[in-house]
Coordinates of N, CA and C in Angstrom, one line a residue:
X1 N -17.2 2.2 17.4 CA -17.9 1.1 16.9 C -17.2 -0.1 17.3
X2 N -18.5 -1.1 17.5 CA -17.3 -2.2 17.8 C -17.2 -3.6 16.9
X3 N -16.2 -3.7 16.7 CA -16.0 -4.8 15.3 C -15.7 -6.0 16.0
X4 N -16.5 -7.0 15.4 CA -16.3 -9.0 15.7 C -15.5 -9.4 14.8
X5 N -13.9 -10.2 14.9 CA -13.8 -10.4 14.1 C -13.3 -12.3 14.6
X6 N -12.4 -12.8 13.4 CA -12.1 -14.1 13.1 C -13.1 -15.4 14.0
X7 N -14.0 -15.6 13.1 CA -15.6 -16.2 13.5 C -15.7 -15.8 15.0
X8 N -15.7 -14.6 15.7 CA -15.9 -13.8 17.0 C -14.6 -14.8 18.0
X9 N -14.2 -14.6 17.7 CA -13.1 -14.4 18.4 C -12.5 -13.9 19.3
X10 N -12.3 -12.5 18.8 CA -11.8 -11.3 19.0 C -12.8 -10.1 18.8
X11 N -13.6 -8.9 19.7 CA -14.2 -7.9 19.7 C -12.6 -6.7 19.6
X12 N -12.9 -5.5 19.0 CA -12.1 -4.7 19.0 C -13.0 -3.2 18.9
X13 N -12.6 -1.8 19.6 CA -13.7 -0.6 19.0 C -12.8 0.2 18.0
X14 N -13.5 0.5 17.3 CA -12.6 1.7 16.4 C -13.6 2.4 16.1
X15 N -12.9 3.6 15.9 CA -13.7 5.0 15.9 C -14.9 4.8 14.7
X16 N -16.2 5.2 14.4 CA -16.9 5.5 13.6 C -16.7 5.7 12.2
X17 N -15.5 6.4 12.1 CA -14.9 6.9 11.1 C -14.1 6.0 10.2
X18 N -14.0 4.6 10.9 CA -12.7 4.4 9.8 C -13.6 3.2 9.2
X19 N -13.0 2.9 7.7 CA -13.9 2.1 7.1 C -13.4 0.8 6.2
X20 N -13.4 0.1 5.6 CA -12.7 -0.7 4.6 C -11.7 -0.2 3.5
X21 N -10.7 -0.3 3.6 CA -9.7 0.7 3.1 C -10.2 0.1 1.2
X22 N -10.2 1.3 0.8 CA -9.9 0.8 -0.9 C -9.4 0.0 -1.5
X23 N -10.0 -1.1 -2.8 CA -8.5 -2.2 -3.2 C -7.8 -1.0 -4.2
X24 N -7.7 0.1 -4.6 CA -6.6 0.8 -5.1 C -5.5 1.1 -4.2
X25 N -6.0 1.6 -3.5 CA -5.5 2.0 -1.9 C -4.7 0.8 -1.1
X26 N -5.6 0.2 -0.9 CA -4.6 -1.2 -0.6 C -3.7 -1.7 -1.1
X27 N -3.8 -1.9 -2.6 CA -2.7 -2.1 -3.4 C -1.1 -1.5 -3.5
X28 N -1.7 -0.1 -3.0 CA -0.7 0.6 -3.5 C -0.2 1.0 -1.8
X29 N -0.5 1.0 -0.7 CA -0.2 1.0 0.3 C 0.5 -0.9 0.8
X30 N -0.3 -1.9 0.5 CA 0.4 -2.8 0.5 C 0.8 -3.6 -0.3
X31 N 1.8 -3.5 -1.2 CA 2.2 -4.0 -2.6 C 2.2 -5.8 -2.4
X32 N 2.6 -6.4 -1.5 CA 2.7 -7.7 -1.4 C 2.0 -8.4 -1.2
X33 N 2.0 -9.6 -1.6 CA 1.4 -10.6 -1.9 C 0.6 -10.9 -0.5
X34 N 1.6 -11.0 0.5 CA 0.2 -11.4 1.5 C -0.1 -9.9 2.5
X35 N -1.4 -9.5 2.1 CA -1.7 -8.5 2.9 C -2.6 -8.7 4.3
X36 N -2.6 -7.6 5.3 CA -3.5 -8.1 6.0 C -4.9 -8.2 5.6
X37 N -5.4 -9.4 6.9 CA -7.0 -9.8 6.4 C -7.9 -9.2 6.5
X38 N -7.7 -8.0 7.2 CA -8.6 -6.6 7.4 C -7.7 -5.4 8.0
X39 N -8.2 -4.8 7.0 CA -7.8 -3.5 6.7 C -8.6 -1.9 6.9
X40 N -8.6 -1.5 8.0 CA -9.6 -0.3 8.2 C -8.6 1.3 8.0
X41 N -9.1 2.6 8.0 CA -8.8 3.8 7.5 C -10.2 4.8 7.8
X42 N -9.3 5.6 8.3 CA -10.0 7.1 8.1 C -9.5 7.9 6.9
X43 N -9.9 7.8 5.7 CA -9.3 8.5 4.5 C -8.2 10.0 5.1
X44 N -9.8 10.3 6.1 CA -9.6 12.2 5.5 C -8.5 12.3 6.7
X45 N -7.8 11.4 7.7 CA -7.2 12.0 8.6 C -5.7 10.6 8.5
X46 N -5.6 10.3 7.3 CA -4.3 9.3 7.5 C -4.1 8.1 8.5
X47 N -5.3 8.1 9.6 CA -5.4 7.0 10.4 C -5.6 5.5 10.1
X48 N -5.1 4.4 10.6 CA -5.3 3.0 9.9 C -5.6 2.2 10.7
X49 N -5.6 0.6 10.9 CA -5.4 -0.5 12.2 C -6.0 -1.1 10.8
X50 N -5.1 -2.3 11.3 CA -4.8 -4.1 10.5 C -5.3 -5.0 11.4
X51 N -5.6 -6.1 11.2 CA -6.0 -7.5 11.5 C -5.5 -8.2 11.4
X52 N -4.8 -9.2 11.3 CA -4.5 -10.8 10.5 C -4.1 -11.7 11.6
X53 N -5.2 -13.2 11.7 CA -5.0 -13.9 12.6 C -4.3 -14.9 11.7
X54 N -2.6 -15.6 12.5 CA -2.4 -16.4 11.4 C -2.5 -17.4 12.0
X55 N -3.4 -18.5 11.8 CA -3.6 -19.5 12.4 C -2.4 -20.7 12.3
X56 N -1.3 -20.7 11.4 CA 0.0 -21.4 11.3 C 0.9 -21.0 12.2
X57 N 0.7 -20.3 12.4 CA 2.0 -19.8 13.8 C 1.0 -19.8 15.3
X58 N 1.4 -20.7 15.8 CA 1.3 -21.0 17.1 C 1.4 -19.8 18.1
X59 N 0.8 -19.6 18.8 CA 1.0 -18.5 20.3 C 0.7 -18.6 21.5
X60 N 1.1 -19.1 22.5 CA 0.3 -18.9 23.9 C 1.0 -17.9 24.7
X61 N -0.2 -17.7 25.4 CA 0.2 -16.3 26.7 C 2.0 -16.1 27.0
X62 N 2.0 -17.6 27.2 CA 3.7 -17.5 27.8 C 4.7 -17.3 26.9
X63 N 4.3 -17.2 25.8 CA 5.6 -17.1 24.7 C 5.4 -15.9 23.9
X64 N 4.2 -15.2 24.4 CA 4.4 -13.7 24.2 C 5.2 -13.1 24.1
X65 N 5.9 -12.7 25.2 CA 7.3 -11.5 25.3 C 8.3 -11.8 24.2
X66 N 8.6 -13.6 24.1 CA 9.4 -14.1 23.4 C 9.4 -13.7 21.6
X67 N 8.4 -14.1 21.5 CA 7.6 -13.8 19.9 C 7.4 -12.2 19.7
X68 N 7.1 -11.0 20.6 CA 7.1 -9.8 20.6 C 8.6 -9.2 20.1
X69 N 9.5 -9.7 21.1 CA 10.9 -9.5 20.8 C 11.5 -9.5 19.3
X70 N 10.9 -11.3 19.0 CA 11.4 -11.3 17.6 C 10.8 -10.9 16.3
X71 N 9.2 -10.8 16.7 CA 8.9 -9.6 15.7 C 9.5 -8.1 15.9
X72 N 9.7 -7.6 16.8 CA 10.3 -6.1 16.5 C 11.9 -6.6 16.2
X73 N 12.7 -7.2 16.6 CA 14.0 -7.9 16.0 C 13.8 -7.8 14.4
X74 N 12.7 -8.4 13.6 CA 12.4 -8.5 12.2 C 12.5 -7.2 11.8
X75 N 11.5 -6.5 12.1 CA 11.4 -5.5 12.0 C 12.0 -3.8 11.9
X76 N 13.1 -4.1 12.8 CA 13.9 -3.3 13.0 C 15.2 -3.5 12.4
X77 N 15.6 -4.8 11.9 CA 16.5 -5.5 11.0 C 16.3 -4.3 9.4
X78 N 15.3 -4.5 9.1 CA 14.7 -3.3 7.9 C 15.5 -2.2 7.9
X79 N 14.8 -1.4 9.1 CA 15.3 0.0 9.3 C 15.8 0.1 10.6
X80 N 17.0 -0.3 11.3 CA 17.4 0.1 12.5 C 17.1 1.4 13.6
X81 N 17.0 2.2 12.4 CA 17.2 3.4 14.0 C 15.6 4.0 13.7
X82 N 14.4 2.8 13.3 CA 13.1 3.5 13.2 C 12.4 3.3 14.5
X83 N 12.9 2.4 15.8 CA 12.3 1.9 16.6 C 12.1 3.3 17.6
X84 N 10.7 3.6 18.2 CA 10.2 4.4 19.0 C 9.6 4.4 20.7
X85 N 8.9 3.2 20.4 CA 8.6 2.6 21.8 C 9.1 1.4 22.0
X86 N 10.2 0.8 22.6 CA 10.4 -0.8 22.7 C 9.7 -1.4 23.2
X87 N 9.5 -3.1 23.2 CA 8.7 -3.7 23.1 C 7.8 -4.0 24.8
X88 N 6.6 -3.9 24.8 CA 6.2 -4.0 26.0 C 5.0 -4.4 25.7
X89 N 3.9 -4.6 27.3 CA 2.7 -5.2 27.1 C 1.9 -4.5 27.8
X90 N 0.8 -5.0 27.2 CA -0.3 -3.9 27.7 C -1.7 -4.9 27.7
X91 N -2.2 -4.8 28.8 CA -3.2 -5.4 29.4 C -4.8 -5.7 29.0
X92 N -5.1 -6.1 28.1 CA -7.1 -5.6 27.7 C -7.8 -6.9 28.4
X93 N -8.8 -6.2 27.7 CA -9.7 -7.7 28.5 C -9.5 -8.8 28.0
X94 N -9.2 -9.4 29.2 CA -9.2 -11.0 29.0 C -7.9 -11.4 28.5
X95 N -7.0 -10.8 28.3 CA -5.6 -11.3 27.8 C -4.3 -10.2 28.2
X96 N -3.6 -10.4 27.6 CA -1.9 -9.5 27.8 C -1.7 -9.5 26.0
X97 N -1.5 -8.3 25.5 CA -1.0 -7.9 24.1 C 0.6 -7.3 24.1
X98 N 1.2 -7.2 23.6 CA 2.4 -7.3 23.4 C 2.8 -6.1 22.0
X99 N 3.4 -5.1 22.2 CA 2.8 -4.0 21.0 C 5.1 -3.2 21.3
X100 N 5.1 -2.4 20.2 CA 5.8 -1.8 20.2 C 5.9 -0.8 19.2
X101 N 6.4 0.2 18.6 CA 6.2 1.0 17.9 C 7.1 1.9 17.1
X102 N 7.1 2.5 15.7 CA 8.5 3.0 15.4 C 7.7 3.5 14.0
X103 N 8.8 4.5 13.2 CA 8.0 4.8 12.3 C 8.8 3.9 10.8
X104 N 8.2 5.0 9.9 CA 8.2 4.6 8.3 C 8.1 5.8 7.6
X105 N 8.9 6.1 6.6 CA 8.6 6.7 5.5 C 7.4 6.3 4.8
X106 N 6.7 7.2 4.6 CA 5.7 6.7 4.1 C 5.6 7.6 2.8
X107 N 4.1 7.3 1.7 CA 4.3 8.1 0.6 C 3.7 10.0 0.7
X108 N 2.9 10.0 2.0 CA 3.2 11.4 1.9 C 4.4 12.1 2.9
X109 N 4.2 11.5 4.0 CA 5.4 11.8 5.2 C 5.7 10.8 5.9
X110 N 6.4 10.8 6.6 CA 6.4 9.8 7.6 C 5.5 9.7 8.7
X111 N 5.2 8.1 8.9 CA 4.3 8.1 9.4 C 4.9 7.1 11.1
X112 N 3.5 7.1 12.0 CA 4.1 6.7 13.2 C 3.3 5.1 12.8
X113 N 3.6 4.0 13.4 CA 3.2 2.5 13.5 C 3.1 2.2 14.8
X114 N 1.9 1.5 15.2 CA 2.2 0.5 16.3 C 2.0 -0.9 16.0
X115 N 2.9 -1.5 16.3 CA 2.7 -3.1 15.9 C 2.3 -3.9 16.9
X116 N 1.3 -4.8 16.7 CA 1.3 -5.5 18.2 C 0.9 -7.1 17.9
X117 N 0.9 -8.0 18.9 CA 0.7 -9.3 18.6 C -0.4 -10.0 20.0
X118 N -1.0 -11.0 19.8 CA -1.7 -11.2 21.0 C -2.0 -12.5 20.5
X119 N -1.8 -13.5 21.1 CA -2.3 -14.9 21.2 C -4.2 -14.8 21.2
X120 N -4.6 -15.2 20.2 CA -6.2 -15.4 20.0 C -6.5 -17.0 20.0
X121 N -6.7 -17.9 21.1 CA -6.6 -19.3 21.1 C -6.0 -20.0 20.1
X122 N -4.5 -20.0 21.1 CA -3.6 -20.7 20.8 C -3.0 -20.1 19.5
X123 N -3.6 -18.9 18.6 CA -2.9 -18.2 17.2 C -2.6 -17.1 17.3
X124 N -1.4 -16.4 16.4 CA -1.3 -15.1 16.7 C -1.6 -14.3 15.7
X125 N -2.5 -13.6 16.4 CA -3.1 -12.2 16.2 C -1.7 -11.3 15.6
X126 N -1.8 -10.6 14.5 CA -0.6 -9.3 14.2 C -1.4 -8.5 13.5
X127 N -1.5 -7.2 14.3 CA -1.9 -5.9 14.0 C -0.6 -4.6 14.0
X128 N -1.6 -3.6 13.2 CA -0.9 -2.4 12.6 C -1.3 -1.3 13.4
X129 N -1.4 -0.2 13.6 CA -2.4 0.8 13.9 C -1.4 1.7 13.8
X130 N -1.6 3.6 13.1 CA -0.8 4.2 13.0 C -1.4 5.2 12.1
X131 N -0.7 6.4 12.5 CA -0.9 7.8 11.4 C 0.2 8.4 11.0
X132 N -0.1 9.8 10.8 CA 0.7 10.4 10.6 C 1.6 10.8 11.6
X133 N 3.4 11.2 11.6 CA 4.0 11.2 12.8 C 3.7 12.3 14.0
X134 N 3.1 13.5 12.9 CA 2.8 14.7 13.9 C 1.5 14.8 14.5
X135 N 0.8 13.8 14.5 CA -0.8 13.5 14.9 C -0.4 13.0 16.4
X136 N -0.9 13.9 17.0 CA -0.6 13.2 18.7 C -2.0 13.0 18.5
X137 N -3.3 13.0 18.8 CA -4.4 12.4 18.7 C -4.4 11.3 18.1
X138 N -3.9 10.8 17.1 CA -4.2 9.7 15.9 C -3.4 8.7 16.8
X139 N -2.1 8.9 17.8 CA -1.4 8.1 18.2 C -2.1 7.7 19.4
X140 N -2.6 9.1 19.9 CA -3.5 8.3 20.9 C -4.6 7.4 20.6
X141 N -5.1 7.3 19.7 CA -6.3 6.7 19.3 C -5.8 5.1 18.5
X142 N -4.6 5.7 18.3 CA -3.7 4.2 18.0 C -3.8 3.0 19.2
X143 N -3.4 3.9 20.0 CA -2.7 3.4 21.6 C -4.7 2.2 21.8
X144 N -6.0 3.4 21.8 CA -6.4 3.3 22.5 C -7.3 1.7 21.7
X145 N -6.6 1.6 20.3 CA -7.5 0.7 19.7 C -6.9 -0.7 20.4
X146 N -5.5 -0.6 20.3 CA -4.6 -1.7 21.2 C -5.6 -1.8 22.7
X147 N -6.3 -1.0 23.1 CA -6.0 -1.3 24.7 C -8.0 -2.1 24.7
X148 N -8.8 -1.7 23.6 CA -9.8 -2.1 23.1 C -10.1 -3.4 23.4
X149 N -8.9 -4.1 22.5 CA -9.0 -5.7 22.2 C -9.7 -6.6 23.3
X150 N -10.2 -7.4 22.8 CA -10.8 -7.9 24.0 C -11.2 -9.6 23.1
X151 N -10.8 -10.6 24.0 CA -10.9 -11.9 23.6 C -12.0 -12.1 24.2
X152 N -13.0 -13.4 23.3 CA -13.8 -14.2 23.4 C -13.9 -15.6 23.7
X153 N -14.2 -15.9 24.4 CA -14.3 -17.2 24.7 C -14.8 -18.3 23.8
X154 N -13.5 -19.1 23.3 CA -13.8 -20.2 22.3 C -14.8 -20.9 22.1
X155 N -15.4 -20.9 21.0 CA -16.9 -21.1 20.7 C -16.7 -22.3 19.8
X156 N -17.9 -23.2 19.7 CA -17.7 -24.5 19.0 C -18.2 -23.8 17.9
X157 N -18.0 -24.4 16.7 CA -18.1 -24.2 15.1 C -19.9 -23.5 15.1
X158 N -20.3 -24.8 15.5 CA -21.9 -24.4 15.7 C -22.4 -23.8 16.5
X159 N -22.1 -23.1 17.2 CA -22.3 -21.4 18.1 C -22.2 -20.5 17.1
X160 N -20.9 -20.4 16.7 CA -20.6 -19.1 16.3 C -21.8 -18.8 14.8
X161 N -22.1 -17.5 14.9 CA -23.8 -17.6 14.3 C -23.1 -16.6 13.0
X162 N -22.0 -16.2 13.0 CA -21.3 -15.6 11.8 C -20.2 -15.5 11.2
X163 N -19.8 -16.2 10.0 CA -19.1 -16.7 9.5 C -17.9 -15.5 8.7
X164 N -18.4 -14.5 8.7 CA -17.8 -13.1 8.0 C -16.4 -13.5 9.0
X165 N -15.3 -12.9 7.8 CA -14.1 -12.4 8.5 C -14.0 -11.2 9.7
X166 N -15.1 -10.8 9.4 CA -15.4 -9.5 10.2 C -16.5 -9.1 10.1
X167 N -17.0 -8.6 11.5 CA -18.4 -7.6 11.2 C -18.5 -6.6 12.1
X168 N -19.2 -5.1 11.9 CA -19.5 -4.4 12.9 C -20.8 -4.5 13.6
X169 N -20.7 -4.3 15.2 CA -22.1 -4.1 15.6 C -22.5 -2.9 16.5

């Protein structure tokens, strides 16, 4: 299915299956204060992918690699020896995304993450996507939500015909 998000911005597909994560669920999966701004899940198979365009932090194409680095630098600062795929980029329509990957203890097992970042005019895009660690399918379907993304061409206020944080069509 394919989802429109941040007033169409950004199109992304994700499988059928995954849906608006629970606010019990979300709570207890993300305890802190600022969570992502969309949150999708396949309950029955541990699979997930995040959203959040932060429009305060600046990004263009060229400072990608740069900003990739230092988010996995953050990140790996946490847990040092969680890092799995180092940081690289991968091509979708109409842009270059920047993704790397590693896991987490999670509350049933450990789980696999891929993190990734992409400049969405002039803001950066930070996304999650990730299952369980022994899910080779879920990882590929991780991979394949990353390679989905696809930018839209900047629309004036009065174009864009929907205001939802998100929608599917």
């Amino acid at each position: 299915m394919e989802i429109v998000m941040f007033e169409e911005q950004l199109l992304v597909q994700v499988p059928e299956s995954f849906k608006e994560m629970n606010k019990d669920r979300m709570e207890n999966r993300y305890p802190y204060e600022e969570k992502p701004q969309i949150i999708l899940e396949d309950g029955a198979t541990n699979r997930f992918c995040t959203f959040s365009l932060i429009a305060s932090q600046k990004l263009s194409a060229n400072q990608l690699e740069y900003a990739l680095k230092e988010v996995c630098w953050v990140v790996m600062s946490l847990s040092p020896s969680s890092l799995l795929d180092a940081p690289q980029l991968a091509y979708c329509e109409g842009a270059t995304c920047g993704w790397f990957s590693f896991r987490v203890t999670g509350m049933e097992e450990e789980l696999f993450h891929v993190m990734y970042i992409l400049p969405v005019n002039g803001c950066m895009m930070l996304g999650t996507a990730g299952c369980m660690s022994d899910d080779a399918e879920g990882k590929e379907q991780a991979m394949n939500i990353i390679k989905s993304l696809q930018l839209c061409k900047k629309k004036f206020s009065f174009e864009v015909k929907r205001k939802e944080l998100y929608y599917m069509r």
